[in-house]
Amino acid sequence: MQVVLDKGPVGHRGALIEGGNVVEWLFDQRDELRQGMIVVGRIDQVLKGMDAAFVDVGGEQNGYLNVKETREYQEAKLGEEEPPALSSVLKVGVYVLAQVKKEAAGTKGPTLSLLLQLPGVYTVYMPFGGYVAISKKMQSEDTRKEWRAALTPLMQEGEGMILRTSAENVDYEVIETEIKELRGKYEALSTEHKPGTILYDESSVEHRVARDFLGDEQVEIVTSDAALAKKWRGNERVSWQRQSVWKTYELQRALEKTLQSHVWLRNGASLRIEQTEAMTIIDVNSTKFTGKTNLNETAFQVNKEAAEQVARELRKRNLSGIILIDFVDMKHEKERQKIIAAMRQALRADSTITNVIGFTALGIMEMTRKKTSPSIWERVTRSVREEIPWRLEEELWQLEQELLELDEDVLVIGMSNRLKQAFEGSLLAHDETRRIVVKELDDRDHYRILQTGSHAEIDGNSR
C-alpha cells in the first residue's frame, strides 16, 4: 500500500494506492470548516420546537446543533434520566466550543457537536464521553476486557475514550501518554475568541497521514514535498522525489476516471453511477457478459463482482447518504442474501460507517454511508462563486509542479490575468533562489513557459 502526496497552492493532495489502483483520494480543502475541526461558536438562535439551535461559526451559513450533541443530554442519557430541553441548556449569545460533525453542503451549514472528540494514533479522547469503549475489531474478547479494566481508572470525572484497533499490541504506557497529551490539547482550548476561530484542526491530509499511516509498517509514503519528507525523515518508509507524484502515478488520469459515471467490470459487465442531491443511484448492467452457465447463475456472478466494485467506488468517490443499487434480477432469495453478504464483506475495508439494509420488494438494494465530507465530484465541481474555481486551481497546481522540476536561475512565464493573481499568492512566486518573470497572456486560465536559462542568457536575449 502507498500514500502519495504533492504540495500545492491549497495544501496537499494525493491518494491512497493499493495494487496500483487509487482506493481513496486525499485532498486538503481551502478555507472551509472540515470534519473534526473545533471552532468557537456563538448561539444565534434556539429552536424550542426542534430542540436544536443555529450557531454562528463565522461563515455565511450558521451551524446546526441538536440537543443530543450536548454534554447535558449525554449525562442524562448515561444516568437514565429525562433529557433536558435545549432551551434550558443553551441561551442566545452564549459562546461554545463546537466540533464539526458534518461539513457544510449546498445550502446547509455544518452540523455541530459539543461532545468533543480528539483523535490520536491509538485512542480517541472524549472530554465528556463518560465511558470507555474498545474497538470491536480486536479479535480477543479477553483482550478487550483487560484493556477496559486497565483504562477506566485513567479517566477523570466525566471523561471517556475509544481505544482503536491499532492499540491491540501496544504497551499501556504508550496509551497513557497519548491520553495525557490529548487531554492537554483540550484543556488549552478557550472560547475567548470571535466566532469561527479555529482552535483545533487535525483534519488536514498531513495530520491524517501522520495519524493513520505513518506508523503502519505496510504503508510506503512518497511525497514531492521536501519539508514534509524532512519532517518525517526518521521513518525509513518515507521517501522524497523531485518530480510531482501527480505525474509519476498518473493521478490526473485516475481522477478523471473517478469522475466518470460509467465503470467497466473485469467480466464485461458495467456500473452506471448517478449522484443527485437526494441520493446516489447505481445501475448494474450485464452488458457484454453472457456467462457459461444458466441465466440465473450469470446474474449472480455479475452481481457478486458488481457488489465488490460498488464498495470500492463508494470509498474512492466518497459517496454518502442514501444509496440505491439496481442489481441484475435474481430469482431466489438465497442468492440475494449472498449478494448482501458479499457487499458487507467488501465494505469492511471502508473506515466510514455503512449500513446495508437489504433488497426492496422491487429488487433494489438499499444502503447508507455516513456523510462526513463532500464527495470527490462535489469537491472538483465546486461553485463558480468561489474565489479560485477548480479549473483555475488545477492550472495553478500544474504550474507549480512544473516549476519545482526546473533548475534554471530565471524563468519567464506567460499566464492569464486570473492565473497571475492566483499565482502571486503562492510561495513559489516569492522564491528568492531564482528570478521568475511573469508576462500576461490573453489565454483564459492557461500558462506557457516562455523562456528558461541563466541570468546572462535571459538578459542577453531581452536586449
PDB file of N, CA and C in Angstrom, residues 248-283:
ATOM      1  N   THR A 248       3.952  11.232 -11.770  1.00  0.00           N
ATOM      2  CA  THR A 248       4.570   9.910 -11.696  1.00  0.00           C
ATOM      3  C   THR A 248       3.537   8.798 -11.660  1.00  0.00           C
ATOM      4  N   TYR A 249       2.501   9.006 -10.871  1.00  0.00           N
ATOM      5  CA  TYR A 249       1.483   7.972 -10.698  1.00  0.00           C
ATOM      6  C   TYR A 249       0.248   8.209 -11.572  1.00  0.00           C
ATOM      7  N   GLU A 250       0.353   9.166 -12.514  1.00  0.00           N
ATOM      8  CA  GLU A 250      -0.726   9.461 -13.464  1.00  0.00           C
ATOM      9  C   GLU A 250      -2.062   9.657 -12.750  1.00  0.00           C
ATOM     10  N   LEU A 251      -2.039  10.484 -11.695  1.00  0.00           N
ATOM     11  CA  LEU A 251      -3.235  10.665 -10.885  1.00  0.00           C
ATOM     12  C   LEU A 251      -4.291  11.525 -11.568  1.00  0.00           C
ATOM     13  N   GLN A 252      -3.874  12.390 -12.490  1.00  0.00           N
ATOM     14  CA  GLN A 252      -4.873  13.186 -13.193  1.00  0.00           C
ATOM     15  C   GLN A 252      -5.795  12.291 -14.018  1.00  0.00           C
ATOM     16  N   ARG A 253      -5.185  11.319 -14.680  1.00  0.00           N
ATOM     17  CA  ARG A 253      -5.989  10.374 -15.474  1.00  0.00           C
ATOM     18  C   ARG A 253      -6.902   9.554 -14.554  1.00  0.00           C
ATOM     19  N   ALA A 254      -6.357   9.142 -13.391  1.00  0.00           N
ATOM     20  CA  ALA A 254      -7.154   8.359 -12.437  1.00  0.00           C
ATOM     21  C   ALA A 254      -8.306   9.190 -11.874  1.00  0.00           C
ATOM     22  N   LEU A 255      -8.050  10.494 -11.636  1.00  0.00           N
ATOM     23  CA  LEU A 255      -9.107  11.361 -11.112  1.00  0.00           C
ATOM     24  C   LEU A 255     -10.220  11.549 -12.137  1.00  0.00           C
ATOM     25  N   GLU A 256      -9.838  11.756 -13.387  1.00  0.00           N
ATOM     26  CA  GLU A 256     -10.844  11.910 -14.443  1.00  0.00           C
ATOM     27  C   GLU A 256     -11.692  10.634 -14.581  1.00  0.00           C
ATOM     28  N   LYS A 257     -11.049   9.481 -14.389  1.00  0.00           N
ATOM     29  CA  LYS A 257     -11.771   8.215 -14.441  1.00  0.00           C
ATOM     30  C   LYS A 257     -12.730   8.091 -13.262  1.00  0.00           C
ATOM     31  N   THR A 258     -12.307   8.606 -12.106  1.00  0.00           N
ATOM     32  CA  THR A 258     -13.155   8.575 -10.917  1.00  0.00           C
ATOM     33  C   THR A 258     -14.422   9.395 -11.127  1.00  0.00           C
ATOM     34  N   LEU A 259     -14.317  10.462 -11.899  1.00  0.00           N
ATOM     35  CA  LEU A 259     -15.452  11.352 -12.118  1.00  0.00           C
ATOM     36  C   LEU A 259     -16.424  10.842 -13.179  1.00  0.00           C
ATOM     37  N   GLN A 260     -16.041   9.798 -13.904  1.00  0.00           N
ATOM     38  CA  GLN A 260     -16.920   9.262 -14.938  1.00  0.00           C
ATOM     39  C   GLN A 260     -18.061   8.469 -14.308  1.00  0.00           C
ATOM     40  N   SER A 261     -19.214   8.514 -14.928  1.00  0.00           N
ATOM     41  CA  SER A 261     -20.376   7.807 -14.389  1.00  0.00           C
ATOM     42  C   SER A 261     -20.395   6.335 -14.777  1.00  0.00           C
ATOM     43  N   HIS A 262     -19.616   5.980 -15.800  1.00  0.00           N
ATOM     44  CA  HIS A 262     -19.627   4.606 -16.307  1.00  0.00           C
ATOM     45  C   HIS A 262     -18.368   3.875 -15.846  1.00  0.00           C
ATOM     46  N   VAL A 263     -18.546   2.677 -15.279  1.00  0.00           N
ATOM     47  CA  VAL A 263     -17.424   1.870 -14.783  1.00  0.00           C
ATOM     48  C   VAL A 263     -17.536   0.458 -15.349  1.00  0.00           C
ATOM     49  N   TRP A 264     -16.472   0.028 -16.064  1.00  0.00           N
ATOM     50  CA  TRP A 264     -16.454  -1.336 -16.593  1.00  0.00           C
ATOM     51  C   TRP A 264     -15.942  -2.298 -15.531  1.00  0.00           C
ATOM     52  N   LEU A 265     -16.538  -3.485 -15.468  1.00  0.00           N
ATOM     53  CA  LEU A 265     -16.058  -4.537 -14.580  1.00  0.00           C
ATOM     54  C   LEU A 265     -15.199  -5.510 -15.376  1.00  0.00           C
ATOM     55  N   ARG A 266     -14.406  -6.323 -14.674  1.00  0.00           N
ATOM     56  CA  ARG A 266     -13.485  -7.239 -15.354  1.00  0.00           C
ATOM     57  C   ARG A 266     -14.219  -8.271 -16.210  1.00  0.00           C
ATOM     58  N   ASN A 267     -15.414  -8.632 -15.799  1.00  0.00           N
ATOM     59  CA  ASN A 267     -16.138  -9.686 -16.539  1.00  0.00           C
ATOM     60  C   ASN A 267     -16.944  -9.148 -17.718  1.00  0.00           C
ATOM     61  N   GLY A 268     -16.811  -7.855 -18.015  1.00  0.00           N
ATOM     62  CA  GLY A 268     -17.525  -7.281 -19.149  1.00  0.00           C
ATOM     63  C   GLY A 268     -18.817  -6.589 -18.778  1.00  0.00           C
ATOM     64  N   ALA A 269     -19.272  -6.795 -17.550  1.00  0.00           N
ATOM     65  CA  ALA A 269     -20.451  -6.063 -17.073  1.00  0.00           C
ATOM     66  C   ALA A 269     -20.035  -4.633 -16.730  1.00  0.00           C
ATOM     67  N   SER A 270     -21.003  -3.810 -16.301  1.00  0.00           N
ATOM     68  CA  SER A 270     -20.660  -2.413 -16.028  1.00  0.00           C
ATOM     69  C   SER A 270     -21.584  -1.813 -14.964  1.00  0.00           C
ATOM     70  N   LEU A 271     -21.143  -0.693 -14.413  1.00  0.00           N
ATOM     71  CA  LEU A 271     -21.935   0.096 -13.475  1.00  0.00           C
ATOM     72  C   LEU A 271     -22.183   1.460 -14.078  1.00  0.00           C
ATOM     73  N   ARG A 272     -23.343   2.024 -13.776  1.00  0.00           N
ATOM     74  CA  ARG A 272     -23.600   3.426 -14.096  1.00  0.00           C
ATOM     75  C   ARG A 272     -23.976   4.112 -12.793  1.00  0.00           C
ATOM     76  N   ILE A 273     -23.187   5.120 -12.418  1.00  0.00           N
ATOM     77  CA  ILE A 273     -23.332   5.789 -11.125  1.00  0.00           C
ATOM     78  C   ILE A 273     -23.835   7.201 -11.331  1.00  0.00           C
ATOM     79  N   GLU A 274     -25.001   7.490 -10.775  1.00  0.00           N
ATOM     80  CA  GLU A 274     -25.595   8.815 -10.905  1.00  0.00           C
ATOM     81  C   GLU A 274     -25.759   9.413  -9.510  1.00  0.00           C
ATOM     82  N   GLN A 275     -25.094  10.547  -9.288  1.00  0.00           N
ATOM     83  CA  GLN A 275     -25.162  11.214  -7.991  1.00  0.00           C
ATOM     84  C   GLN A 275     -26.121  12.403  -8.078  1.00  0.00           C
ATOM     85  N   THR A 276     -27.160  12.387  -7.235  1.00  0.00           N
ATOM     86  CA  THR A 276     -28.097  13.501  -7.173  1.00  0.00           C
ATOM     87  C   THR A 276     -28.004  14.124  -5.784  1.00  0.00           C
ATOM     88  N   GLU A 277     -28.726  15.229  -5.597  1.00  0.00           N
ATOM     89  CA  GLU A 277     -28.707  15.881  -4.291  1.00  0.00           C
ATOM     90  C   GLU A 277     -29.350  15.011  -3.220  1.00  0.00           C
ATOM     91  N   ALA A 278     -30.335  14.216  -3.602  1.00  0.00           N
ATOM     92  CA  ALA A 278     -31.074  13.416  -2.627  1.00  0.00           C
ATOM     93  C   ALA A 278     -30.436  12.059  -2.358  1.00  0.00           C
ATOM     94  N   MET A 279     -29.832  11.450  -3.378  1.00  0.00           N
ATOM     95  CA  MET A 279     -29.313  10.089  -3.228  1.00  0.00           C
ATOM     96  C   MET A 279     -28.357   9.758  -4.363  1.00  0.00           C
ATOM     97  N   THR A 280     -27.718   8.592  -4.239  1.00  0.00           N
ATOM     98  CA  THR A 280     -26.877   8.056  -5.313  1.00  0.00           C
ATOM     99  C   THR A 280     -27.545   6.799  -5.852  1.00  0.00           C
ATOM    100  N   ILE A 281     -27.659   6.710  -7.168  1.00  0.00           N
ATOM    101  CA  ILE A 281     -28.315   5.566  -7.810  1.00  0.00           C
ATOM    102  C   ILE A 281     -27.286   4.838  -8.672  1.00  0.00           C
ATOM    103  N   ILE A 282     -27.150   3.542  -8.459  1.00  0.00           N
ATOM    104  CA  ILE A 282     -26.177   2.738  -9.200  1.00  0.00           C
ATOM    105  C   ILE A 282     -26.913   1.629  -9.942  1.00  0.00           C
ATOM    106  N   ASP A 283     -26.704   1.575 -11.241  1.00  0.00           N
ATOM    107  CA  ASP A 283     -27.361   0.572 -12.085  1.00  0.00           C
ATOM    108  C   ASP A 283     -26.322  -0.444 -12.536  1.00  0.00           C
TER     109      ASP A 283
END
